[in-house]
Amino acid sequence: MDGPVELSAGAREGQEPWIVEHPKFKEMMTLDVADSTQVYAAFLVYMDLLEVRNWNTLQILSSSELRSIYLCGKEKEDGVPQVIIPTPVTMSCSHERIQQFLKLSHTSEEDQGRACSVLLAVVESDSTIVYYKLTDGFVVPDPPDFVEDVDNKRWKKKKMRFLR
């Protein structure tokens, strides 16, 4: 674990920034599995999903094996739980590490029938967050929303061929 957290956003002279005082940030720091940069990224992703994107539920979890904090939540109340991996832009990810992240989303027995996927949330130094959906293998895309394409017999044949 790194030393004191050094954040300049919102800090006044002689005072800690509001983020350091936030209860969820403190909770993430007590997990003691990641450095302060990764905790800061996880907090920004947590706030973005909960406050900006209005996700229904969001849990803060940790993996001592991966030395990482990750989130699990539902975009909608009746939605499927998704694993979100907050990552600072400076952190590199190997293929093996991505495979370990994918295993996090495939833990329960009810998940065995679903395609294994995670959301990788890459946090830039200016707090910009880009989300990438990573899957284990290829996933057939949803059909287009255009009515003329949905009625197209060729589209239906192609879709059926991919689903086999």
mmCIF file of C-alpha atoms in Angstrom:
data_model
loop_
_atom_site.group_PDB
_atom_site.id
_atom_site.type_symbol
_atom_site.label_atom_id
_atom_site.label_comp_id
_atom_site.label_asym_id
_atom_site.label_seq_id
_atom_site.Cartn_x
_atom_site.Cartn_y
_atom_site.Cartn_z
ATOM 1 C CA MET A 1 0.000 0.000 0.000
ATOM 2 C CA ASP A 2 1.296 3.435 -0.869
ATOM 3 C CA GLY A 3 1.760 6.235 1.622
ATOM 4 C CA PRO A 4 -0.646 9.137 1.962
ATOM 5 C CA VAL A 5 -2.917 9.785 -0.962
ATOM 6 C CA GLU A 6 -1.858 12.801 -2.975
ATOM 7 C CA LEU A 7 -4.826 14.288 -4.797
ATOM 8 C CA SER A 8 -5.023 17.865 -5.946
ATOM 9 C CA ALA A 9 -8.594 17.977 -7.296
ATOM 10 C CA GLY A 10 -10.717 20.143 -5.014
ATOM 11 C CA ALA A 11 -7.996 20.519 -2.387
ATOM 12 C CA ARG A 12 -7.472 23.819 -0.641
ATOM 13 C CA GLU A 13 -4.312 24.836 1.111
ATOM 14 C CA GLY A 14 -3.996 22.843 4.334
ATOM 15 C CA GLN A 15 -7.111 20.728 3.659
ATOM 16 C CA GLU A 16 -7.640 17.246 2.235
ATOM 17 C CA PRO A 17 -9.750 16.999 -0.926
ATOM 18 C CA TRP A 18 -13.388 15.954 -0.481
ATOM 19 C CA ILE A 19 -12.691 12.642 -2.191
ATOM 20 C CA VAL A 20 -10.346 11.488 0.561
ATOM 21 C CA GLU A 21 -13.098 12.159 3.116
ATOM 22 C CA HIS A 22 -15.814 10.317 1.176
ATOM 23 C CA PRO A 23 -17.004 7.139 3.016
ATOM 24 C CA LYS A 24 -16.794 4.933 -0.108
ATOM 25 C CA PHE A 25 -13.248 6.094 -0.826
ATOM 26 C CA LYS A 26 -12.310 5.268 2.766
ATOM 27 C CA GLU A 27 -13.974 1.857 2.397
ATOM 28 C CA MET A 28 -11.919 1.164 -0.730
ATOM 29 C CA MET A 29 -8.718 2.202 1.031
ATOM 30 C CA THR A 30 -9.422 -0.212 3.917
ATOM 31 C CA LEU A 31 -9.549 -3.151 1.473
ATOM 32 C CA ASP A 32 -5.750 -2.825 1.322
ATOM 33 C CA VAL A 33 -5.324 -4.705 -1.958
ATOM 34 C CA ALA A 34 -4.464 -1.893 -4.364
ATOM 35 C CA ASP A 35 -2.319 1.218 -4.475
ATOM 36 C CA SER A 36 -3.839 4.684 -4.097
ATOM 37 C CA THR A 37 -3.879 5.300 -7.866
ATOM 38 C CA GLN A 38 -6.037 2.252 -8.468
ATOM 39 C CA VAL A 39 -8.291 3.132 -5.519
ATOM 40 C CA TYR A 40 -8.752 6.637 -6.930
ATOM 41 C CA ALA A 41 -9.682 5.168 -10.342
ATOM 42 C CA ALA A 42 -12.112 2.729 -8.715
ATOM 43 C CA PHE A 43 -13.758 5.565 -6.787
ATOM 44 C CA LEU A 44 -14.202 7.678 -9.933
ATOM 45 C CA VAL A 45 -15.762 4.729 -11.780
ATOM 46 C CA TYR A 46 -18.013 3.978 -8.797
ATOM 47 C CA MET A 47 -19.258 7.579 -8.712
ATOM 48 C CA ASP A 48 -19.704 7.710 -12.504
ATOM 49 C CA LEU A 49 -21.797 4.536 -12.604
ATOM 50 C CA LEU A 50 -23.907 5.393 -9.562
ATOM 51 C CA GLU A 51 -24.420 9.134 -9.919
ATOM 52 C CA VAL A 52 -24.034 9.873 -13.648
ATOM 53 C CA ARG A 53 -25.189 6.661 -15.328
ATOM 54 C CA ASN A 54 -27.779 5.840 -12.618
ATOM 55 C CA TRP A 55 -26.893 2.193 -12.099
ATOM 56 C CA ASN A 56 -29.267 0.400 -9.762
ATOM 57 C CA THR A 57 -26.907 -1.487 -7.477
ATOM 58 C CA LEU A 58 -23.145 -1.455 -7.170
ATOM 59 C CA GLN A 59 -20.885 -3.449 -4.852
ATOM 60 C CA ILE A 60 -17.243 -2.775 -4.072
ATOM 61 C CA LEU A 61 -15.227 -6.008 -4.111
ATOM 62 C CA SER A 62 -11.555 -6.885 -4.009
ATOM 63 C CA SER A 63 -9.258 -9.630 -5.140
ATOM 64 C CA SER A 64 -6.096 -10.151 -3.134
ATOM 65 C CA GLU A 65 -4.886 -12.587 -5.809
ATOM 66 C CA LEU A 66 -5.125 -9.881 -8.487
ATOM 67 C CA ARG A 67 -4.243 -7.080 -6.037
ATOM 68 C CA SER A 68 -7.168 -5.156 -7.430
ATOM 69 C CA ILE A 69 -10.482 -3.553 -6.557
ATOM 70 C CA TYR A 70 -13.417 -4.294 -8.816
ATOM 71 C CA LEU A 71 -17.110 -3.487 -8.878
ATOM 72 C CA CYS A 72 -20.146 -5.653 -9.484
ATOM 73 C CA GLY A 73 -23.507 -4.155 -10.287
ATOM 74 C CA LYS A 74 -26.635 -3.975 -12.369
ATOM 75 C CA GLU A 75 -27.363 -1.241 -14.869
ATOM 76 C CA LYS A 76 -31.108 -1.798 -14.395
ATOM 77 C CA GLU A 77 -32.999 -3.446 -11.561
ATOM 78 C CA ASP A 78 -33.897 -6.505 -13.635
ATOM 79 C CA GLY A 79 -30.562 -6.531 -15.481
ATOM 80 C CA VAL A 80 -27.778 -9.062 -15.406
ATOM 81 C CA PRO A 81 -24.959 -8.407 -12.889
ATOM 82 C CA GLN A 82 -21.789 -7.106 -14.543
ATOM 83 C CA VAL A 83 -18.204 -7.032 -13.315
ATOM 84 C CA ILE A 84 -16.445 -3.695 -13.792
ATOM 85 C CA ILE A 85 -12.651 -3.467 -13.596
ATOM 86 C CA PRO A 86 -11.479 0.108 -12.879
ATOM 87 C CA THR A 87 -8.007 0.685 -14.317
ATOM 88 C CA PRO A 88 -5.810 3.785 -14.413
ATOM 89 C CA VAL A 89 -4.636 4.573 -17.932
ATOM 90 C CA THR A 90 -1.025 4.130 -16.781
ATOM 91 C CA MET A 91 -1.581 0.493 -15.781
ATOM 92 C CA SER A 92 -0.797 -2.086 -18.452
ATOM 93 C CA CYS A 93 -2.866 -5.255 -18.825
ATOM 94 C CA SER A 94 -1.437 -8.490 -20.163
ATOM 95 C CA HIS A 95 -3.533 -11.145 -21.867
ATOM 96 C CA GLU A 96 -3.176 -13.354 -18.784
ATOM 97 C CA ARG A 97 -4.422 -10.579 -16.493
ATOM 98 C CA ILE A 98 -7.460 -9.997 -18.724
ATOM 99 C CA GLN A 99 -8.204 -13.748 -18.568
ATOM 100 C CA GLN A 100 -8.069 -13.540 -14.753
ATOM 101 C CA PHE A 101 -10.511 -10.618 -14.849
ATOM 102 C CA LEU A 102 -12.865 -12.645 -17.055
ATOM 103 C CA LYS A 103 -12.821 -15.457 -14.475
ATOM 104 C CA LEU A 104 -14.183 -12.992 -11.895
ATOM 105 C CA SER A 105 -17.406 -12.678 -13.868
ATOM 106 C CA HIS A 106 -17.907 -16.438 -14.110
ATOM 107 C CA THR A 107 -18.055 -17.416 -10.456
ATOM 108 C CA SER A 108 -21.617 -18.566 -9.804
ATOM 109 C CA GLU A 109 -23.326 -21.614 -11.300
ATOM 110 C CA GLU A 110 -26.072 -19.512 -12.882
ATOM 111 C CA ASP A 111 -23.409 -17.686 -14.910
ATOM 112 C CA GLN A 112 -22.202 -20.874 -16.588
ATOM 113 C CA GLY A 113 -24.630 -20.541 -19.520
ATOM 114 C CA ARG A 114 -23.792 -16.901 -20.252
ATOM 115 C CA ALA A 115 -20.929 -15.528 -22.274
ATOM 116 C CA CYS A 116 -18.098 -14.490 -19.976
ATOM 117 C CA SER A 117 -17.570 -10.712 -20.088
ATOM 118 C CA VAL A 118 -16.369 -7.758 -18.025
ATOM 119 C CA LEU A 119 -16.417 -3.995 -18.424
ATOM 120 C CA LEU A 120 -12.919 -2.540 -18.373
ATOM 121 C CA ALA A 121 -13.138 1.070 -17.168
ATOM 122 C CA VAL A 122 -10.009 2.978 -18.165
ATOM 123 C CA VAL A 123 -9.575 6.210 -16.185
ATOM 124 C CA GLU A 124 -7.477 9.015 -17.683
ATOM 125 C CA SER A 125 -5.618 11.521 -15.495
ATOM 126 C CA ASP A 126 -8.272 14.192 -16.254
ATOM 127 C CA SER A 127 -10.993 11.840 -14.878
ATOM 128 C CA THR A 128 -12.272 10.838 -18.320
ATOM 129 C CA ILE A 129 -13.563 7.258 -18.212
ATOM 130 C CA VAL A 130 -13.795 4.977 -21.241
ATOM 131 C CA TYR A 131 -15.625 1.653 -20.923
ATOM 132 C CA TYR A 132 -14.665 -1.402 -22.979
ATOM 133 C CA LYS A 133 -16.690 -4.610 -22.934
ATOM 134 C CA LEU A 134 -14.297 -7.565 -22.989
ATOM 135 C CA THR A 135 -15.593 -11.055 -23.746
ATOM 136 C CA ASP A 136 -14.043 -14.486 -23.776
ATOM 137 C CA GLY A 137 -14.405 -15.263 -27.462
ATOM 138 C CA PHE A 138 -16.646 -13.818 -30.147
ATOM 139 C CA VAL A 139 -20.157 -12.629 -29.415
ATOM 140 C CA VAL A 140 -22.789 -12.336 -32.130
ATOM 141 C CA PRO A 141 -23.963 -8.712 -32.247
ATOM 142 C CA ASP A 142 -27.581 -7.780 -31.698
ATOM 143 C CA PRO A 143 -29.594 -7.255 -34.872
ATOM 144 C CA PRO A 144 -29.836 -3.671 -36.159
ATOM 145 C CA ASP A 145 -32.724 -1.446 -35.124
ATOM 146 C CA PHE A 146 -33.643 -0.643 -38.724
ATOM 147 C CA VAL A 147 -37.046 -2.124 -39.602
ATOM 148 C CA GLU A 148 -36.158 -2.756 -43.246
ATOM 149 C CA ASP A 149 -33.090 -4.794 -42.216
ATOM 150 C CA VAL A 150 -34.952 -6.841 -39.618
ATOM 151 C CA ASP A 151 -37.483 -7.951 -42.220
ATOM 152 C CA ASN A 152 -34.756 -8.851 -44.645
ATOM 153 C CA LYS A 153 -34.664 -12.635 -45.172
ATOM 154 C CA ARG A 154 -30.921 -12.618 -45.810
ATOM 155 C CA TRP A 155 -30.312 -11.013 -42.409
ATOM 156 C CA LYS A 156 -32.389 -13.706 -40.707
ATOM 157 C CA LYS A 157 -30.476 -16.454 -42.510
ATOM 158 C CA LYS A 158 -27.121 -14.954 -41.510
ATOM 159 C CA LYS A 159 -28.240 -14.620 -37.901
ATOM 160 C CA MET A 160 -29.414 -18.232 -37.750
ATOM 161 C CA ARG A 161 -26.135 -19.430 -39.268
ATOM 162 C CA PHE A 162 -24.119 -17.540 -36.603
ATOM 163 C CA LEU A 163 -26.250 -18.851 -33.760
ATOM 164 C CA ARG A 164 -25.604 -22.503 -34.626
#
